CSV table of C-alpha atoms in Angstrom, one decimal:
chain,number,residue,atom,x,y,z
M,1,MET,CA,21.0,34.1,48.0
M,2,GLN,CA,20.9,35.6,44.5
M,3,ARG,CA,17.6,35.5,42.6
M,4,ARG,CA,17.6,34.2,39.1
M,5,THR,CA,15.4,35.7,36.4
M,6,ASP,CA,14.7,32.4,34.7
M,7,GLY,CA,12.9,30.7,37.5
M,8,GLY,CA,11.9,27.0,37.5
M,9,ARG,CA,10.8,25.6,34.1
M,10,GLY,CA,7.3,24.3,33.8
M,11,ARG,CA,6.4,21.3,31.6
M,12,GLY,CA,6.9,21.9,27.9
M,13,GLY,CA,9.4,24.6,28.5
M,14,VAL,CA,6.7,27.1,29.6
M,15,GLN,CA,8.1,28.6,32.8
M,16,SER,CA,6.2,29.3,35.9
M,17,GLY,CA,6.2,32.0,38.5
M,18,GLY,CA,4.3,34.9,39.9
M,19,ARG,CA,4.2,38.1,38.0
M,20,ASN,CA,5.9,36.8,34.9
M,21,GLY,CA,2.8,36.2,32.9
M,22,SER,CA,2.9,32.4,33.3
M,23,GLY,CA,-0.4,31.4,34.9
M,24,PRO,CA,-1.5,27.8,35.7
M,25,ALA,CA,-0.8,25.3,33.0
M,26,GLY,CA,-3.8,24.4,30.9
M,27,GLU,CA,-6.1,27.2,32.1
M,28,ARG,CA,-7.7,28.9,29.3
M,29,ARG,CA,-9.7,31.3,31.5
M,30,GLY,CA,-8.2,34.7,31.4
M,31,TRP,CA,-6.3,33.8,28.2
M,32,GLN,CA,-7.3,37.1,26.5
M,33,ARG,CA,-6.1,39.0,29.5
M,34,LEU,CA,-2.7,37.2,29.4
M,35,ALA,CA,-2.3,37.9,25.7
M,36,GLU,CA,-3.1,41.6,26.3
M,37,GLU,CA,-0.6,41.7,29.1
M,38,ALA,CA,2.1,40.2,26.9
M,39,GLU,CA,1.3,42.7,24.1
M,40,ARG,CA,1.5,45.6,26.6
M,41,ALA,CA,4.9,44.3,27.8
M,42,LEU,CA,6.0,44.2,24.2
M,43,VAL,CA,4.8,47.8,23.6
M,44,SER,CA,6.8,49.0,26.6
M,45,TRP,CA,9.9,47.5,25.1
M,46,ARG,CA,9.2,48.9,21.6
M,47,ARG,CA,8.9,52.4,23.1
M,48,ALA,CA,12.3,52.0,24.7
M,49,GLY,CA,13.8,50.9,21.3
M,50,ARG,CA,14.0,47.2,22.2
M,51,LEU,CA,12.5,44.0,20.8
M,52,PRO,CA,12.8,40.4,21.9
M,53,TYR,CA,14.8,38.0,19.7
M,54,ALA,CA,13.9,34.6,18.3
M,55,PRO,CA,15.2,32.1,15.7
M,56,GLY,CA,14.7,32.9,12.1
M,57,ALA,CA,11.6,31.7,10.2
M,58,ASP,CA,13.5,28.8,8.5
M,59,LEU,CA,13.6,26.8,11.8
M,60,PRO,CA,10.7,24.3,11.7
M,61,GLY,CA,8.3,23.5,14.5
M,62,LEU,CA,6.4,25.3,17.2
M,63,ARG,CA,6.8,28.9,18.3
M,64,VAL,CA,6.1,29.5,22.1
M,65,LEU,CA,6.2,32.5,24.4
M,66,ALA,CA,7.8,30.8,27.4
M,67,GLU,CA,7.8,33.9,29.7
M,68,TRP,CA,8.2,37.6,30.2
M,69,HIS,CA,9.6,38.7,33.5
M,70,SER,CA,8.9,41.9,35.4
M,71,VAL,CA,10.5,43.6,38.4
M,72,ASN,CA,8.5,46.3,40.1
M,73,GLY,CA,6.3,46.7,37.0
M,74,ARG,CA,9.1,46.9,34.5
M,75,VAL,CA,9.7,44.2,32.0
M,76,VAL,CA,13.3,43.0,32.2
M,77,SER,CA,13.2,39.9,29.9
M,78,PHE,CA,11.4,37.9,27.3
M,79,THR,CA,12.0,34.2,26.5
M,80,LEU,CA,10.9,32.8,23.2
M,81,LEU,CA,11.1,29.1,22.1
M,82,ALA,CA,11.1,27.5,18.7
M,83,GLY,CA,11.4,24.0,17.3
M,84,GLU,CA,10.4,20.5,18.5
M,85,PRO,CA,9.8,20.7,22.3
M,86,ARG,CA,9.3,17.0,22.8
M,87,ASP,CA,12.1,15.6,20.7
M,88,PRO,CA,15.4,15.1,22.6
M,89,ALA,CA,17.2,15.2,19.3
M,90,GLY,CA,15.7,18.7,18.5
M,91,PRO,CA,15.9,21.0,16.9
M,92,PHE,CA,14.9,23.2,19.7
M,93,VAL,CA,16.1,26.8,20.5
M,94,SER,CA,15.4,29.1,23.5
M,95,VAL,CA,16.3,32.8,23.3
M,96,ARG,CA,16.1,35.0,26.3
M,97,THR,CA,16.4,38.7,25.6
M,98,ALA,CA,17.1,40.6,28.8
M,99,LEU,CA,18.0,44.1,29.9
M,100,THR,CA,21.6,44.7,31.2
M,101,GLY,CA,23.3,46.2,34.2
M,102,ASP,CA,21.3,48.4,36.5
M,103,ASP,CA,18.2,48.1,34.2
M,104,LEU,CA,17.9,44.5,35.6
M,105,ARG,CA,16.8,46.0,38.9
M,106,GLY,CA,18.9,43.6,40.9
M,107,GLU,CA,18.1,40.4,38.9
M,108,VAL,CA,20.9,38.0,38.3
M,109,LEU,CA,21.2,36.3,34.9
M,110,SER,CA,22.1,32.6,34.8
M,111,GLY,CA,25.5,31.5,33.4
M,112,LEU,CA,25.9,29.3,30.3
M,113,ASP,CA,26.4,26.2,32.4
M,114,GLU,CA,23.1,26.8,34.3
M,115,VAL,CA,21.0,27.5,31.2
M,116,ILE,CA,22.2,24.3,29.6
M,117,GLU,CA,21.2,22.4,32.8
M,118,ASP,CA,17.8,24.2,32.6
M,119,GLU,CA,17.4,22.7,29.1
M,120,ARG,CA,18.1,19.2,30.4
M,121,ASP,CA,15.6,19.8,33.2
M,122,ARG,CA,13.0,20.9,30.6
M,123,ILE,CA,13.4,17.7,28.5
M,124,PHE,CA,13.3,15.6,31.7
M,125,ASP,CA,10.1,17.3,32.9
M,126,LEU,CA,8.5,16.9,29.5
M,127,THR,CA,9.6,13.4,28.5
M,128,GLY,CA,11.1,11.7,31.6
M,129,LEU,CA,14.5,11.4,29.8
M,130,ASP,CA,17.4,12.0,32.2
M,131,GLU,CA,20.5,13.0,30.2
M,132,GLY,CA,22.6,12.5,33.3
M,133,ASP,CA,24.8,14.7,35.5
M,134,GLY,CA,28.4,15.2,34.2
M,135,PRO,CA,31.1,14.7,33.6
M,136,ARG,CA,30.9,15.8,30.0
M,137,GLN,CA,33.2,17.1,27.3
M,138,VAL,CA,32.9,20.9,27.7
M,139,ARG,CA,34.4,23.5,25.3
M,140,THR,CA,34.2,27.2,25.7
M,141,THR,CA,35.0,29.6,22.9
M,142,GLU,CA,34.3,32.9,21.2
M,143,ARG,CA,32.6,33.0,17.9
M,144,THR,CA,30.1,35.1,15.9
M,145,LEU,CA,26.4,34.5,15.6
M,146,LEU,CA,24.2,36.0,12.9
M,147,VAL,CA,21.8,38.5,14.4
M,148,ASP,CA,19.5,40.5,12.1
M,149,GLY,CA,21.9,39.6,9.3
M,150,VAL,CA,24.9,40.9,11.1
M,151,PRO,CA,27.7,38.8,12.7
M,152,VAL,CA,27.9,39.5,16.4
M,153,PRO,CA,30.7,38.1,18.7
M,154,ALA,CA,29.4,35.8,21.4
M,155,ARG,CA,30.7,33.7,24.3
M,156,VAL,CA,29.8,30.0,23.6
M,157,ARG,CA,29.8,26.9,25.7
M,158,VAL,CA,29.4,23.5,24.0
M,159,GLU,CA,28.6,20.3,26.0
M,160,ARG,CA,29.0,16.9,24.4
M,161,PRO,CA,27.3,13.9,26.0
M,162,ARG,CA,29.0,11.2,28.0
M,163,GLU,CA,29.8,7.9,26.4
M,164,GLY,CA,26.6,6.1,25.5
M,165,GLY,CA,25.2,8.7,23.2
M,166,GLY,CA,23.0,11.8,23.5
M,167,VAL,CA,22.8,15.1,21.8
M,168,VAL,CA,25.2,18.0,21.8
M,169,LEU,CA,23.9,21.1,23.6
M,170,TRP,CA,25.3,24.6,23.3
M,171,ALA,CA,24.6,28.0,24.7
M,172,ALA,CA,25.8,31.5,23.9
M,173,GLN,CA,25.5,35.0,25.4
M,174,LEU,CA,26.0,38.2,23.5
M,175,THR,CA,25.2,41.9,23.9
M,176,LEU,CA,23.3,43.9,21.3
M,177,GLY,CA,22.0,47.4,20.8
M,178,SER,CA,22.9,51.0,21.4
M,179,GLU,CA,24.3,52.5,24.6
M,180,ARG,CA,20.7,53.8,25.3
M,181,ALA,CA,18.9,50.5,24.9
M,182,PRO,CA,21.3,47.5,25.1
M,183,VAL,CA,20.0,43.9,25.6
M,184,GLU,CA,21.8,40.6,26.4
M,185,LEU,CA,20.8,37.5,24.5
M,186,THR,CA,21.1,34.1,26.0
M,187,VAL,CA,20.6,31.3,23.4
M,188,VAL,CA,20.3,27.6,24.2
M,189,VAL,CA,20.3,25.1,21.3
M,190,ARG,CA,19.6,21.4,21.1
M,191,GLY,CA,20.2,19.4,17.9
M,192,LEU,CA,21.7,22.1,15.7
M,193,PRO,CA,25.4,22.9,14.8
M,194,VAL,CA,27.1,25.6,16.8
M,195,GLY,CA,26.2,29.0,15.3
M,196,GLU,CA,22.8,28.0,14.0
M,197,PRO,CA,20.1,29.2,13.6
M,198,ALA,CA,20.3,32.9,12.7
M,199,LEU,CA,18.4,35.2,15.2
M,200,VAL,CA,16.0,38.0,14.3
M,201,ALA,CA,14.1,40.6,16.3
M,202,THR,CA,10.4,40.1,16.4
M,203,GLY,CA,7.6,42.5,17.0
M,204,ASP,CA,4.8,39.9,16.6
M,205,LEU,CA,4.0,37.7,19.6
M,206,GLY,CA,0.9,36.2,17.9
M,207,PRO,CA,2.5,32.9,16.8
M,208,TYR,CA,4.2,32.6,20.2
M,209,LEU,CA,1.0,33.1,22.1
M,210,ALA,CA,-0.8,30.6,19.9
M,211,GLY,CA,2.0,28.1,20.4
M,212,ARG,CA,1.9,28.6,24.1
M,213,ALA,CA,-1.8,27.9,24.2
M,214,TRP,CA,-1.5,24.8,22.1
M,215,LEU,CA,1.4,23.4,24.1
M,216,LEU,CA,-0.3,24.0,27.5
M,217,ASP,CA,-3.4,22.3,26.2
M,218,GLU,CA,-1.4,19.4,24.8
M,219,VAL,CA,0.5,18.9,28.1
M,220,THR,CA,-2.7,19.1,30.1
M,221,SER,CA,-4.4,16.5,27.8
M,222,ARG,CA,-1.5,14.1,28.2
M,223,GLN,CA,-1.6,14.5,31.9
M,224,ALA,CA,-5.3,13.8,32.1
M,225,GLN,CA,-4.9,10.7,30.0
M,226,ALA,CA,-2.1,9.5,32.3
M,227,ASP,CA,-4.1,10.2,35.4
M,228,GLY,CA,-7.1,8.4,33.9
M,229,SER,CA,-5.1,5.3,33.0
M,230,GLU,CA,-3.4,5.0,36.3
M,231,PRO,CA,-5.9,5.3,39.2
M,232,ALA,CA,-4.3,6.1,42.5
M,233,VAL,CA,-4.0,3.2,44.8
M,234,PRO,CA,-3.5,4.1,48.5
M,235,ALA,CA,-0.1,3.0,49.6
M,236,VAL,CA,0.2,0.6,52.5
M,237,PRO,CA,3.3,1.5,54.5
M,238,VAL,CA,5.5,-1.5,55.3
M,239,GLY,CA,8.1,-1.5,58.0
M,240,LEU,CA,10.6,1.3,58.2
M,241,GLU,CA,11.4,1.5,54.5
M,242,ALA,CA,9.8,4.9,53.9
M,243,HIS,CA,11.8,6.4,56.8
M,244,ARG,CA,15.0,4.9,55.3
M,245,ARG,CA,14.4,6.0,51.7
M,246,LEU,CA,13.3,9.5,52.9
M,247,ALA,CA,16.5,9.8,55.0
M,248,LEU,CA,18.9,8.5,52.4
M,249,GLY,CA,17.4,10.8,49.7
M,250,ALA,CA,17.6,13.8,52.0
M,251,MET,CA,21.2,13.1,52.8
M,252,GLU,CA,22.3,12.8,49.2
M,253,ARG,CA,20.4,16.0,48.2
M,254,SER,CA,21.9,17.9,51.2
M,255,ARG,CA,25.4,16.8,50.4
M,256,ILE,CA,25.1,17.7,46.7
M,257,LEU,CA,23.5,21.1,47.3
M,258,ALA,CA,26.2,22.0,49.9
M,259,GLU,CA,28.9,21.1,47.4
M,260,GLN,CA,27.2,23.2,44.7
M,261,LEU,CA,27.0,26.2,47.0
M,262,SER,CA,30.6,25.8,48.1
M,263,ALA,CA,31.6,25.8,44.5
M,264,GLY,CA,29.7,29.0,43.8
M,265,ARG,CA,27.0,27.3,41.7
M,266,ALA,CA,23.3,27.7,41.9
M,267,PRO,CA,21.7,24.9,43.9
M,268,ARG,CA,20.0,22.2,41.7
M,269,THR,CA,18.7,18.8,42.8
M,270,PRO,CA,20.0,16.1,40.4
M,271,ARG,CA,17.3,14.8,38.1
M,272,ARG,CA,17.9,11.2,39.3
M,273,LEU,CA,16.7,12.3,42.7
M,274,ARG,CA,13.5,13.8,41.4
M,275,THR,CA,11.9,10.6,40.1
M,276,GLU,CA,10.2,9.7,43.3
M,277,ASP,CA,7.2,11.6,44.7
M,278,GLU,CA,8.6,12.8,48.0
M,279,GLY,CA,5.2,13.9,49.1
M,280,ASP,CA,3.9,10.4,48.9
M,281,LEU,CA,7.0,9.0,50.6
M,282,TRP,CA,6.7,11.6,53.4
M,283,GLU,CA,3.1,10.6,53.9
M,284,GLU,CA,4.1,6.9,54.2
M,285,ALA,CA,6.7,7.7,56.8
M,286,VAL,CA,4.3,9.8,58.8
M,287,GLN,CA,1.6,7.1,58.7
M,288,GLN,CA,4.1,4.5,59.9
M,289,GLN,CA,5.4,6.8,62.6
M,290,MET,CA,1.8,7.3,63.8
M,291,ARG,CA,1.2,3.6,63.9
M,292,LEU,CA,4.5,2.3,65.3
M,293,ALA,CA,5.2,5.1,67.7
M,294,SER,CA,1.6,5.6,68.8
M,295,GLU,CA,1.9,9.3,68.0
M,296,SER,CA,-0.6,11.9,66.8
M,297,ARG,CA,-0.3,13.2,63.2
M,298,GLN,CA,1.3,16.4,64.4
M,299,GLU,CA,3.8,14.5,66.6
M,300,ALA,CA,4.6,12.1,63.8
M,301,ASP,CA,5.2,14.8,61.3
M,302,GLU,CA,7.5,16.6,63.8
M,303,ALA,CA,9.4,13.4,64.4
M,304,VAL,CA,10.0,12.7,60.7
M,305,THR,CA,10.9,16.4,60.1
M,306,SER,CA,13.5,16.2,62.9
M,307,MET,CA,14.9,12.9,61.6
M,308,VAL,CA,15.3,14.2,58.0
M,309,THR,CA,16.8,17.5,59.2
M,310,GLN,CA,19.4,15.8,61.5
M,311,LEU,CA,20.6,13.4,58.8
M,312,GLY,CA,20.6,16.2,56.2
M,313,TRP,CA,22.7,18.4,58.4
M,314,LEU,CA,25.0,15.5,59.1
M,315,ALA,CA,25.5,14.9,55.4
M,316,GLU,CA,26.5,18.5,55.0
M,317,ARG,CA,29.0,18.5,57.9
M,318,ALA,CA,30.5,15.0,58.0
M,319,ASP,CA,32.4,13.6,54.9
M,320,TRP,CA,31.7,10.1,56.1
M,321,ALA,CA,27.9,10.3,56.2
M,322,VAL,CA,27.0,9.6,52.5
M,323,GLY,CA,27.9,6.4,50.6
M,324,THR,CA,29.7,4.6,53.5
M,325,GLU,CA,28.9,1.8,55.9
M,326,GLU,CA,29.2,4.2,58.8
M,327,GLY,CA,26.7,6.5,57.1
M,328,ARG,CA,24.2,3.6,56.4
M,329,GLN,CA,24.5,2.6,60.1
M,330,ALA,CA,23.9,6.2,61.2
M,331,VAL,CA,20.7,6.2,59.1
M,332,GLU,CA,19.6,2.8,60.6
M,333,GLU,CA,20.1,3.9,64.2
M,334,THR,CA,18.5,7.3,63.6
M,335,VAL,CA,15.4,5.6,62.1
M,336,ARG,CA,15.1,3.1,65.0
M,337,TYR,CA,15.6,5.9,67.5
M,338,THR,CA,12.9,8.1,65.8
M,339,VAL,CA,10.3,5.3,65.6
M,340,PHE,CA,10.9,3.2,68.7
M,341,GLY,CA,13.1,5.4,70.9
M,342,SER,CA,15.6,2.5,70.9
M,343,GLU,CA,18.7,2.5,73.1
M,344,VAL,CA,20.9,2.6,70.0
M,345,PRO,CA,24.7,3.1,70.2
M,346,SER,CA,24.4,6.6,68.8
M,347,LEU,CA,21.9,7.6,71.6
M,348,ARG,CA,24.2,10.4,72.9
M,349,ALA,CA,24.1,12.0,69.4
M,350,HIS,CA,20.3,11.9,69.2
M,351,ARG,CA,20.0,13.4,72.7
M,352,ALA,CA,22.4,16.1,71.6
M,353,TRP,CA,20.3,16.7,68.5
M,354,HIS,CA,17.3,17.5,70.6
M,355,ALA,CA,19.3,20.5,72.0
M,356,VAL,CA,20.2,21.5,68.4
M,357,TRP,CA,16.6,21.2,67.3
M,358,SER,CA,15.2,23.2,70.2
M,359,THR,CA,17.8,26.0,69.9
M,360,ARG,CA,17.7,26.4,66.1
M,361,PRO,CA,17.9,30.1,65.0
M,362,SER,CA,14.2,30.3,64.0
M,363,GLY,CA,13.3,29.8,67.6
M,364,PRO,CA,13.7,32.1,70.6
M,365,SER,CA,17.0,30.7,71.8
M,366,PRO,CA,20.2,32.8,71.5
M,367,ARG,CA,22.4,31.9,68.6
M,368,ASP,CA,25.4,31.1,70.7
M,369,ARG,CA,23.4,28.4,72.5
M,370,HIS,CA,22.6,26.9,69.1
M,371,GLU,CA,26.2,26.9,68.0
M,372,THR,CA,27.3,25.3,71.2
M,373,ALA,CA,24.6,22.6,70.8
M,374,LEU,CA,25.7,22.0,67.2
M,375,ARG,CA,29.3,21.4,68.2
M,376,GLU,CA,28.3,19.0,70.9
M,377,TRP,CA,26.1,17.1,68.5
M,378,LEU,CA,28.8,16.7,65.9
M,379,ALA,CA,31.3,15.7,68.7
M,380,ALA,CA,28.8,13.0,69.8
M,381,TRP,CA,28.7,11.5,66.3
M,382,GLU,CA,32.5,11.5,66.1
M,383,SER,CA,32.6,9.8,69.5
M,384,TRP,CA,30.2,7.2,68.1
M,385,ARG,CA,32.4,6.6,65.1
M,386,ARG,CA,35.5,6.0,67.3
M,387,ARG,CA,33.6,3.5,69.5
M,388,ARG,CA,32.5,1.6,66.4
M,389,ARG,CA,36.1,1.3,65.1
M,390,HIS,CA,37.4,0.0,68.4
M,391,HIS,CA,34.8,-2.8,68.6
């Protein structure tokens, strides 16, 4: 799978990840060290004849250093933000300045459709607003953007919201610089006309570091207030609902991710499926499994893992498994078999799944045994479907 240089976005648009200078949100310890690392990264670019780009000074709002990304000690990109990070109407602009070609050291830059979805993820993480998953009015075009006062041709993608309102988002990519030190700019804009604002090179990270510190502190403060006003109440598992919800969510995610990969897109869980704390739901299911099946915690966790994996794989491989009555019945029987060992009509498929689970490639079994078990398992589910239709 290809790696992406612009990893997952943290809250407030400050991205997270290993050696990219991002550190834990809200931690002020080591702040001076982080600022010094950022300045050293900038110096290395300046020596090579490069600078990161940002919106011009006329754009109001906060300035934030989102990230700088390194590969094997070499800085390959900077991402600078400007505008109103919490306002879905904007204005808000993200500018990633990255090396090109072999200088990227194997990193793969995201396409325009992906960076627009990253922006929707950012506003969802920060405000809880889900701007929805397509379809949208999409227009791609070529036009010029003003960079250091010079018009530069760019590839542009504009996405208008679905019916019901929302804000227009647009993104652009363009290449700048000499043959010796070219860079690619990826611009994502919320709440401004296509082509605005003008972009300028910046050699001063001071305002962006200060904005980063302020935003991280502000996000941490809001989170602390939320945690203090909503004390955690231990959930009391009821019936098999946690198993069902966990299974249905896993199936829908598996189907969507499989479709994305088949279409050559980067896998991305829809925002509507991220609203529930899966960790809490998993814990509920494990607790119920322990109580109802009289299993140890390890046994219960293994049982829930096997159940979720089976139904996820079924969703990827059977077009009837998601959003149909047959799919819902398959979930119900799988849950009852997992918890009670019931003699459900799909018993043959569950016994076949044991062979798939015990011969999965991560284990010691030869791969051909696993593939044979997989075919027999799918055949058992198809046989179950035929029997249902004849009754």
